[in-house]
Short mmCIF file of C-alpha atoms and ligand atoms in Angstrom, two decimals:
data_model
loop_
_atom_site.label_atom_id
_atom_site.label_comp_id
_atom_site.label_asym_id
_atom_site.label_seq_id
_atom_site.Cartn_x
_atom_site.Cartn_y
_atom_site.Cartn_z
CA MET A 1 0.00 0.00 0.00
CA THR A 2 1.31 3.46 -0.90
CA VAL A 3 0.00 6.90 -0.06
CA SER A 4 1.23 9.40 -2.64
CA VAL A 5 0.79 13.08 -3.32
CA ILE A 6 1.25 14.65 -6.74
CA ILE A 7 2.03 18.37 -6.90
CA GLY A 8 2.62 20.69 -9.86
CA SER A 9 5.93 22.51 -9.26
CA GLN A 10 5.46 25.48 -11.62
CA PHE A 11 2.43 27.49 -12.80
CA GLY A 12 0.06 24.54 -13.31
CA ASP A 13 -0.34 22.77 -16.66
CA GLU A 14 2.80 20.72 -16.04
CA GLY A 15 1.22 17.60 -17.50
CA LYS A 16 -0.21 16.42 -14.18
CA GLY A 17 -3.15 14.75 -15.91
CA LYS A 18 -0.99 12.21 -17.63
CA VAL A 19 1.32 11.60 -14.66
CA THR A 20 -1.61 11.21 -12.29
CA ASP A 21 -3.37 8.82 -14.63
CA PHE A 22 -0.14 6.78 -14.65
CA TYR A 23 0.24 6.70 -10.85
CA ALA A 24 -3.51 6.20 -10.36
CA ALA A 25 -3.23 2.74 -11.89
CA GLU A 26 -1.65 1.64 -8.59
CA ALA A 27 -4.14 3.42 -6.28
CA ASP A 28 -7.61 2.42 -5.10
CA MET A 29 -8.70 5.86 -3.94
CA ILE A 30 -8.03 9.17 -5.71
CA VAL A 31 -8.47 12.35 -3.68
CA ARG A 32 -8.61 15.97 -4.84
CA PHE A 33 -7.85 18.45 -2.09
CA ASN A 34 -7.57 22.00 -3.50
CA GLY A 35 -8.88 24.38 -6.15
CA GLY A 36 -11.92 23.69 -8.27
CA ASN A 37 -12.74 23.58 -11.94
CA ASN A 38 -10.12 26.24 -12.65
CA ALA A 39 -7.87 23.22 -13.15
CA GLY A 40 -7.68 21.52 -16.53
CA HIS A 41 -6.21 18.07 -16.96
CA THR A 42 -5.70 16.53 -20.36
CA ILE A 43 -5.40 12.75 -20.57
CA VAL A 44 -4.93 10.78 -23.79
CA VAL A 45 -6.00 7.13 -23.66
CA GLU A 46 -5.74 5.02 -26.81
CA GLY A 47 -5.77 8.11 -29.02
CA VAL A 48 -8.83 9.64 -27.32
CA THR A 49 -8.31 12.95 -25.49
CA TYR A 50 -10.20 13.62 -22.25
CA LYS A 51 -10.30 17.05 -20.60
CA LEU A 52 -11.29 17.09 -16.96
CA HIS A 53 -11.60 20.12 -14.68
CA LEU A 54 -13.05 18.97 -11.39
CA MET A 55 -12.92 15.19 -11.50
CA PRO A 56 -9.41 14.06 -10.66
CA SER A 57 -7.42 12.77 -13.64
CA GLY A 58 -7.11 9.40 -11.93
CA ALA A 59 -10.88 9.04 -12.37
CA ILE A 60 -10.32 7.79 -15.89
CA GLN A 61 -8.81 4.57 -14.52
CA PRO A 62 -11.40 1.83 -13.87
CA ASN A 63 -12.86 1.06 -10.43
CA LYS A 64 -11.42 3.96 -8.46
CA HIS A 65 -13.07 5.50 -5.45
CA VAL A 66 -13.04 9.20 -6.35
CA VAL A 67 -13.05 11.61 -3.41
CA ILE A 68 -13.54 15.38 -3.53
CA GLY A 69 -11.99 16.64 -0.31
CA ASN A 70 -13.05 19.51 1.95
CA GLY A 71 -10.44 21.89 0.48
CA VAL A 72 -11.99 21.79 -2.99
CA VAL A 73 -14.58 24.32 -4.12
CA VAL A 74 -17.23 22.39 -5.99
CA ASP A 75 -19.37 23.56 -8.90
CA PRO A 76 -22.08 20.88 -8.67
CA GLY A 77 -23.14 21.19 -12.31
CA VAL A 78 -19.57 20.69 -13.51
CA LEU A 79 -18.98 17.70 -11.23
CA LEU A 80 -22.16 15.91 -12.27
CA GLY A 81 -21.60 16.87 -15.93
CA GLU A 82 -18.09 15.38 -15.94
CA MET A 83 -19.40 12.25 -14.27
CA GLU A 84 -22.00 11.81 -17.02
CA GLU A 85 -19.43 12.56 -19.71
CA LEU A 86 -17.05 9.92 -18.36
CA ALA A 87 -19.86 7.35 -18.22
CA ARG A 88 -20.77 8.10 -21.85
CA ALA A 89 -17.11 7.71 -22.86
CA GLY A 90 -17.01 4.24 -21.25
CA HIS A 91 -15.18 5.29 -18.06
CA PRO A 92 -17.97 5.28 -15.45
CA ILE A 93 -17.15 6.40 -11.91
CA THR A 94 -18.09 3.47 -9.71
CA ARG A 95 -17.88 5.40 -6.45
CA LEU A 96 -17.87 9.14 -5.77
CA SER A 97 -17.69 10.84 -2.37
CA VAL A 98 -17.90 14.59 -1.88
CA SER A 99 -16.85 16.09 1.43
CA ASP A 100 -19.70 17.57 3.45
CA ARG A 101 -17.21 20.32 4.37
CA ALA A 102 -16.45 21.30 0.74
CA HIS A 103 -17.80 24.72 -0.27
CA LEU A 104 -20.11 25.07 -3.26
CA ILE A 105 -19.59 27.42 -6.18
CA LEU A 106 -22.98 28.98 -6.92
CA SER A 107 -23.99 31.22 -9.82
CA TYR A 108 -23.38 34.42 -7.85
CA HIS A 109 -19.72 33.46 -7.32
CA LYS A 110 -19.13 33.35 -11.07
CA LEU A 111 -20.83 36.71 -11.48
CA GLN A 112 -18.70 38.16 -8.69
CA ASP A 113 -15.47 36.74 -10.21
CA GLY A 114 -16.03 38.65 -13.45
CA ILE A 115 -16.99 41.91 -11.72
CA GLU A 116 -14.00 41.82 -9.36
CA GLU A 117 -11.52 40.99 -12.10
CA GLY A 118 -12.83 44.00 -14.05
CA LEU A 119 -12.13 46.28 -11.08
CA LYS A 120 -8.61 45.08 -10.28
CA GLY A 121 -6.56 46.99 -12.84
CA ARG A 122 -2.91 45.90 -12.70
CA LEU A 123 -3.68 43.52 -9.82
CA LYS A 124 -5.65 41.30 -12.23
CA ALA A 125 -4.59 37.66 -12.02
CA GLY A 126 -6.29 36.70 -15.29
CA THR A 127 -8.68 34.39 -13.44
CA THR A 128 -10.46 31.51 -15.11
CA MET A 129 -13.82 33.19 -14.20
CA ARG A 130 -15.11 30.00 -12.63
CA GLY A 131 -16.01 31.67 -9.32
CA ILE A 132 -13.11 30.06 -7.47
CA GLY A 133 -11.80 33.17 -5.65
CA PRO A 134 -15.24 34.44 -4.50
CA THR A 135 -16.13 30.98 -3.15
CA TYR A 136 -12.95 30.85 -1.05
CA GLN A 137 -13.71 34.43 0.07
CA ASP A 138 -17.12 33.31 1.34
CA LYS A 139 -15.52 30.34 3.09
CA ALA A 140 -13.21 32.70 4.99
CA ALA A 141 -16.11 35.10 5.68
CA ARG A 142 -18.01 32.09 7.07
CA TRP A 143 -21.11 32.62 4.98
CA GLY A 144 -20.29 29.98 2.41
CA VAL A 145 -22.69 27.19 1.45
CA ARG A 146 -21.17 23.76 2.03
CA ALA A 147 -22.02 20.47 0.34
CA GLY A 148 -23.22 19.21 3.73
CA ASP A 149 -25.87 21.96 3.76
CA LEU A 150 -27.58 20.13 0.87
CA LEU A 151 -28.49 17.23 3.15
CA ASP A 152 -31.13 19.19 5.08
CA LYS A 153 -33.28 21.26 2.70
CA ASP A 154 -35.16 23.15 5.44
CA GLU A 155 -31.94 24.17 7.14
CA LEU A 156 -30.43 25.07 3.75
CA ARG A 157 -33.37 27.38 3.07
CA ARG A 158 -32.96 29.09 6.44
CA LYS A 159 -29.25 29.57 5.74
CA LEU A 160 -29.91 31.01 2.29
CA ASP A 161 -32.36 33.49 3.82
CA ILE A 162 -29.39 34.98 5.66
CA VAL A 163 -26.70 34.53 3.02
CA LEU A 164 -28.48 35.66 -0.15
CA PRO A 165 -29.31 39.20 1.01
CA ILE A 166 -25.66 39.61 2.01
CA LYS A 167 -24.44 38.41 -1.36
CA GLU A 168 -26.97 40.60 -3.12
CA ARG A 169 -25.58 43.65 -1.33
CA VAL A 170 -21.97 42.62 -2.04
CA ILE A 171 -22.61 42.08 -5.73
CA ARG A 172 -24.71 45.20 -6.18
CA GLY A 173 -22.05 47.17 -4.28
CA LEU A 174 -19.30 45.85 -6.53
CA GLY A 175 -21.07 46.10 -9.83
CA GLY A 176 -23.54 48.95 -9.63
CA PRO A 177 -27.26 48.90 -10.42
CA GLU A 178 -26.97 47.19 -13.80
CA VAL A 179 -26.04 43.87 -12.14
CA GLU A 180 -29.01 41.49 -12.11
CA PHE A 181 -29.12 39.14 -9.15
CA ASP A 182 -32.11 36.89 -8.57
CA PRO A 183 -32.11 35.22 -5.12
CA SER A 184 -35.12 33.02 -5.95
CA ALA A 185 -33.18 31.53 -8.88
CA VAL A 186 -30.38 30.70 -6.43
CA TYR A 187 -32.89 28.89 -4.15
CA GLU A 188 -34.00 26.78 -7.10
CA GLU A 189 -30.40 26.11 -8.09
CA CYS A 190 -29.57 24.90 -4.56
CA MET A 191 -32.64 22.67 -4.33
CA ASP A 192 -31.68 21.06 -7.63
CA HIS A 193 -28.13 20.47 -6.37
CA ALA A 194 -29.55 18.97 -3.18
CA ASP A 195 -31.41 16.35 -5.22
CA ARG A 196 -28.58 15.51 -7.57
CA LEU A 197 -25.41 15.93 -5.51
CA GLY A 198 -26.81 15.06 -2.06
CA PRO A 199 -26.42 11.27 -2.46
CA TYR A 200 -22.64 11.62 -2.84
CA VAL A 201 -22.07 13.88 0.15
CA GLU A 202 -20.45 12.39 3.26
CA ASP A 203 -17.70 12.88 5.85
CA THR A 204 -14.70 12.21 3.62
CA THR A 205 -12.20 13.00 6.39
CA VAL A 206 -13.24 9.88 8.26
CA LEU A 207 -13.57 7.94 5.01
CA ILE A 208 -10.01 8.73 3.84
CA ASN A 209 -8.40 8.11 7.24
CA GLU A 210 -10.18 4.78 7.66
CA ALA A 211 -9.14 3.76 4.16
CA ILE A 212 -5.49 4.54 4.94
CA GLU A 213 -5.70 2.62 8.23
CA GLN A 214 -7.09 -0.36 6.34
CA GLY A 215 -4.14 -0.34 3.93
CA THR A 216 -5.81 1.22 0.89
CA SER A 217 -3.46 2.82 -1.65
CA VAL A 218 -4.43 6.46 -1.89
CA LEU A 219 -3.34 9.08 -4.39
CA PHE A 220 -3.77 12.75 -3.45
CA GLU A 221 -4.00 14.73 -6.67
CA GLY A 222 -2.99 18.39 -6.42
CA ALA A 223 -4.39 21.00 -8.78
CA GLN A 224 -2.60 24.12 -10.12
CA GLY A 225 1.11 24.63 -9.39
CA VAL A 226 3.15 25.80 -6.40
CA LEU A 227 3.89 29.21 -7.95
CA LEU A 228 0.13 29.88 -7.94
CA ASP A 229 -0.19 29.08 -4.20
CA ILE A 230 -1.99 31.86 -2.35
CA ASP A 231 0.73 32.17 0.32
CA HIS A 232 3.89 31.04 -1.44
CA GLY A 233 3.17 31.88 -5.07
CA VAL A 234 3.21 35.00 -7.20
CA TYR A 235 0.69 36.95 -5.08
CA PRO A 236 -1.58 38.61 -6.23
CA PHE A 237 -1.33 36.87 -9.61
CA GLY A 238 -1.92 33.31 -8.40
CA THR A 239 -4.95 31.34 -7.32
CA SER A 240 -6.96 31.53 -4.10
CA SER A 241 -6.04 28.23 -2.44
CA ASN A 242 -2.89 26.55 -1.15
CA VAL A 243 -1.18 24.21 -3.55
CA VAL A 244 1.82 22.90 -1.56
CA THR A 245 1.98 19.40 -0.02
CA GLY A 246 0.58 20.73 3.26
CA ALA A 247 -2.63 21.59 1.41
CA ALA A 248 -3.27 17.85 1.07
CA CYS A 249 -3.35 17.70 4.90
CA THR A 250 -5.73 20.62 5.34
CA GLY A 251 -7.74 20.01 2.17
CA ALA A 252 -8.41 16.33 2.82
CA GLY A 253 -8.02 16.08 6.60
CA VAL A 254 -4.97 13.84 6.99
CA ALA A 255 -1.79 14.05 9.08
CA PRO A 256 1.54 14.68 7.31
CA GLN A 257 2.92 11.29 8.38
CA VAL A 258 0.55 9.42 6.05
CA PHE A 259 2.48 10.29 2.87
CA ASP A 260 4.96 7.73 1.55
CA GLU A 261 5.95 9.73 -1.52
CA VAL A 262 5.59 13.25 -2.85
CA ILE A 263 5.91 13.49 -6.63
CA GLY A 264 6.73 16.91 -8.06
CA ILE A 265 5.67 17.39 -11.66
CA VAL A 266 8.19 19.45 -13.62
CA LYS A 267 7.50 20.39 -17.22
CA ALA A 268 10.75 20.47 -19.23
CA TYR A 269 10.05 24.13 -20.03
CA LEU A 270 7.75 26.74 -18.51
CA SER A 271 4.25 27.84 -19.42
CA ARG A 272 1.87 30.27 -17.81
CA VAL A 273 -1.70 31.36 -18.39
CA GLY A 274 -2.57 34.60 -16.67
CA THR A 275 -0.60 37.66 -15.71
CA GLY A 276 2.48 38.49 -13.62
CA PRO A 277 6.24 38.16 -14.12
CA VAL A 278 7.76 35.10 -15.83
CA PRO A 279 11.55 35.67 -15.84
CA THR A 280 12.39 33.03 -18.47
CA GLU A 281 9.55 33.99 -20.85
CA LEU A 282 10.54 33.77 -24.52
CA GLU A 283 9.21 36.01 -27.22
CA ASP A 284 11.38 34.62 -30.03
CA GLY A 285 11.34 31.53 -32.26
CA ALA A 286 12.12 29.19 -29.36
CA GLY A 287 9.01 30.47 -27.56
CA THR A 288 6.87 29.86 -30.65
CA HIS A 289 8.38 26.37 -30.94
CA LEU A 290 7.41 25.54 -27.34
CA GLN A 291 3.91 26.95 -27.76
CA THR A 292 3.11 25.22 -31.04
CA VAL A 293 4.91 21.88 -30.57
CA GLY A 294 3.79 21.72 -26.94
CA LYS A 295 0.20 22.71 -27.89
CA GLU A 296 0.26 25.28 -25.11
CA PHE A 297 -3.31 26.49 -25.00
CA GLY A 298 -5.23 26.51 -21.70
CA ALA A 299 -7.36 23.37 -21.18
CA THR A 300 -9.86 25.45 -19.17
CA THR A 301 -9.91 28.77 -21.03
CA GLY A 302 -8.34 27.99 -24.43
CA ARG A 303 -5.99 30.97 -23.92
CA PRO A 304 -2.49 30.66 -25.48
CA ARG A 305 0.03 30.03 -22.70
CA ARG A 306 3.13 32.20 -22.31
CA CYS A 307 6.18 29.94 -22.73
CA GLY A 308 9.78 30.07 -21.49
CA TRP A 309 12.82 28.01 -20.55
CA LEU A 310 12.79 25.70 -17.56
CA ASP A 311 13.33 27.73 -14.39
CA LEU A 312 15.06 25.62 -11.75
CA ALA A 313 15.08 28.47 -9.23
CA MET A 314 11.30 28.06 -9.23
CA VAL A 315 11.38 24.29 -8.97
CA ARG A 316 14.05 24.45 -6.22
CA TYR A 317 11.64 26.68 -4.27
CA SER A 318 8.76 24.27 -4.85
CA HIS A 319 10.90 21.39 -3.60
CA MET A 320 11.80 23.41 -0.49
CA LEU A 321 8.08 23.90 0.24
CA CYS A 322 6.84 20.46 -0.74
CA GLY A 323 9.63 17.96 -0.02
CA PHE A 324 9.56 16.04 -3.29
CA THR A 325 10.76 12.46 -3.07
CA GLY A 326 10.67 12.06 -6.85
CA ILE A 327 10.37 14.21 -9.95
CA ALA A 328 8.12 13.47 -12.90
CA LEU A 329 9.65 15.33 -15.85
CA THR A 330 7.08 15.91 -18.57
CA LYS A 331 7.02 16.98 -22.24
CA VAL A 332 10.77 16.52 -22.78
CA ASP A 333 9.97 15.50 -26.37
CA VAL A 334 8.75 19.08 -27.06
CA LEU A 335 12.35 20.37 -26.76
CA SER A 336 13.50 18.15 -29.67
CA GLY A 337 14.65 20.07 -32.73
CA LEU A 338 15.93 23.11 -30.83
CA PRO A 339 19.68 23.74 -31.51
CA THR A 340 20.35 24.58 -27.86
CA VAL A 341 18.29 24.26 -24.72
CA LYS A 342 18.66 26.72 -21.85
CA VAL A 343 17.92 26.12 -18.17
CA CYS A 344 17.74 28.92 -15.60
CA THR A 345 19.49 27.98 -12.36
CA GLU A 346 19.24 31.26 -10.40
CA TYR A 347 18.41 34.96 -10.85
CA LYS A 348 20.25 38.25 -10.51
CA ALA A 349 18.30 41.29 -9.32
CA ARG A 350 19.31 44.58 -7.69
CA GLY A 351 22.93 43.44 -7.40
CA ARG A 352 22.05 40.19 -5.61
CA THR A 353 21.93 36.54 -6.62
CA LEU A 354 18.64 34.85 -5.81
CA ARG A 355 18.40 31.05 -5.66
CA VAL A 356 14.58 31.09 -5.31
CA PRO A 357 11.84 33.54 -6.38
CA PRO A 358 11.32 36.59 -4.10
CA ALA A 359 7.97 37.48 -2.48
CA ASP A 360 8.04 41.02 -3.90
CA MET A 361 6.65 41.02 -7.45
CA SER A 362 8.46 44.25 -8.37
CA ILE A 363 11.79 42.49 -7.59
CA PHE A 364 10.60 39.34 -9.37
CA ALA A 365 9.83 41.43 -12.46
CA GLU A 366 13.46 42.60 -12.46
CA CYS A 367 14.98 39.12 -12.02
CA GLU A 368 17.43 38.28 -14.78
CA PRO A 369 17.62 34.53 -15.31
CA GLN A 370 21.11 33.02 -15.19
CA TYR A 371 21.25 30.24 -17.78
CA ILE A 372 23.18 27.06 -18.38
CA GLU A 373 23.14 26.24 -22.08
CA LEU A 374 22.94 22.59 -23.15
CA ASP A 375 23.23 21.09 -26.64
CA GLY A 376 19.88 20.26 -28.25
CA TRP A 377 18.86 17.06 -30.00
CA GLU A 378 16.94 16.12 -33.11
CA ASP A 379 13.47 14.66 -32.87
CA PRO A 380 14.08 10.91 -33.06
CA GLY A 381 10.42 10.30 -34.02
CA THR A 382 7.50 8.81 -32.16
CA ASP A 383 8.62 5.19 -32.61
CA ALA A 384 11.97 5.99 -30.98
CA TRP A 385 10.23 7.61 -28.01
CA ARG A 386 7.99 4.58 -27.66
CA ARG A 387 11.03 2.26 -27.82
CA ALA A 388 12.77 4.35 -25.17
CA ALA A 389 9.64 4.15 -23.04
CA ARG A 390 10.07 0.36 -23.08
CA GLU A 391 13.88 0.17 -22.90
CA GLY A 392 14.72 3.10 -20.61
CA LEU A 393 16.96 6.17 -20.49
CA GLY A 394 19.93 4.47 -22.23
CA ALA A 395 17.98 4.21 -25.50
CA LEU A 396 17.63 7.99 -25.80
CA PRO A 397 19.82 10.55 -27.58
CA PRO A 398 22.84 11.40 -25.31
CA ASN A 399 22.05 15.15 -25.20
CA TRP A 400 18.52 14.37 -24.09
CA ARG A 401 19.90 12.13 -21.35
CA SER A 402 22.28 14.89 -20.22
CA TYR A 403 19.28 17.20 -19.85
CA VAL A 404 17.43 14.80 -17.57
CA GLU A 405 20.57 14.12 -15.53
CA PHE A 406 21.28 17.85 -15.19
CA VAL A 407 17.79 18.50 -13.77
CA GLN A 408 18.19 15.61 -11.34
CA GLU A 409 21.58 16.80 -10.08
CA GLU A 410 20.56 20.47 -9.71
CA LEU A 411 17.51 19.57 -7.63
CA GLY A 412 19.03 16.65 -5.73
CA VAL A 413 15.85 14.64 -6.29
CA PRO A 414 15.66 11.47 -8.42
CA VAL A 415 13.72 11.68 -11.67
CA ALA A 416 11.16 8.90 -11.29
CA PHE A 417 9.20 9.35 -14.45
CA VAL A 418 9.76 10.97 -17.85
CA GLY A 419 7.00 11.84 -20.29
CA VAL A 420 8.02 11.65 -23.96
CA GLY A 421 4.62 12.03 -25.59
CA PRO A 422 0.95 12.54 -24.73
CA GLY A 423 -0.16 8.88 -24.67
CA ARG A 424 -0.10 6.47 -21.75
CA SER A 425 2.57 4.32 -23.41
CA GLU A 426 4.91 7.28 -24.00
CA THR A 427 6.26 7.20 -20.50
CA LEU A 428 9.65 6.21 -19.04
CA ASP A 429 9.25 4.70 -15.60
CA LEU A 430 12.66 5.06 -13.88
CA ARG A 431 11.54 4.04 -10.40
P1 IMP B 1 -8.41 31.47 -10.56
O1 IMP B 1 -7.83 30.31 -9.84
O2 IMP B 1 -9.45 31.11 -11.57
O3 IMP B 1 -8.87 32.53 -9.62
O4 IMP B 1 -7.22 32.14 -11.42
C1 IMP B 1 -6.11 32.76 -10.77
C2 IMP B 1 -4.84 32.56 -11.57
O5 IMP B 1 -4.43 31.19 -11.51
C3 IMP B 1 -4.96 32.88 -13.05
O6 IMP B 1 -3.72 33.42 -13.49
C4 IMP B 1 -5.22 31.52 -13.70
O7 IMP B 1 -4.85 31.50 -15.05
C5 IMP B 1 -4.34 30.63 -12.83
N1 IMP B 1 -4.79 29.24 -12.74
C6 IMP B 1 -5.76 28.75 -11.96
N2 IMP B 1 -5.87 27.42 -12.10
C7 IMP B 1 -4.95 27.05 -12.97
C8 IMP B 1 -4.53 25.77 -13.50
O8 IMP B 1 -5.05 24.70 -13.15
N3 IMP B 1 -3.50 25.81 -14.39
C9 IMP B 1 -2.89 26.95 -14.74
N4 IMP B 1 -3.21 28.16 -14.26
C10 IMP B 1 -4.24 28.21 -13.39
#
């Protein structure tokens, strides 16, 4: 039995979907613990592409117990919609549990997200407009609606009688008189959720802890990436929840000792949707190469992602916060065909050398990446990648191997997994 956590080490979109799907094969229970449907995981199985936002990526594996932990903000329509979609695609979820402590994203949160983003000027994070931030705000304000509230309709109605007038005032105050807000529509929406989502709602904290005690293999699937963490990331340009390993403890209700391994997902280059500084961002041909070959368009918003060289100062920081026991290096194949490949190992800013990103975004914006330049390699073709996936690191071009070894040595963490293509079979398992 193994209890694992998977964390994105950069700005999200590191290829977690594929890695998680791979690790999920060995787990019985898959738990999401942070964020909501701002996440976007792409999984390719036998040539078919699946895009999931709220369901964990591991859900595509057969017979998994899928758990949505208390730290997740849940849009009920999206959750049920993805469940139906998976069933239609021949991947039915056999068991789903939603934490009674998880907060619900309701229609007014999405409205509020758009209004607030419009008011923020240069503090705009470029949110996904899914209502994630406003739902976490309500959680902290302690007037949020939780999944557990759906289990008692009378009590839910009494709660909404207090909450809806508050939200009406907040939204009107933010957006002015032209904003339409209909509390009776929200009542109806909640009653509908109570019927449809209610049967899946339970105390998942007890459920997960009992499962671990009984020897169940559990995979905790993180969403987003460490640099988007509300405390440790690029504030105010990140997301509104914690993303680091500790978030699996608070967002699922487990003690830190339960984890046997912490896998950090590192994409072989950098991508970012949204605003804020990205020191290694490329605006030349190499950047276009990464964006087009890597198909770097947001799975949730369809926005083109900003691309840059791998930034190991960032990943070093993520490792410091998360304690990775293994690295899953993804999309290395995308670098093929570039004459040279650069890797940032530290920054220089205001006469100082920085080994990790600073908290102050005005300093971060001035950080000059310090690069190591490695020789590139030609694309050996899909068959060669597939052969290497079967035969291991030795079967790969030497310059490619040097790249993987360089990353491993710089971080001092073994590379456990290498992704060389989008499919399940295009994976080197080095464990
Ligand atoms: P929000 O989480 O929708 O509020 O968006 C806040 C910031 O985090 C924006 O810059 C988003 O683009 C970014 N973001 C949120 N979730 C993800 C993700 O799963 N992958 C990549 N970026 C994300």
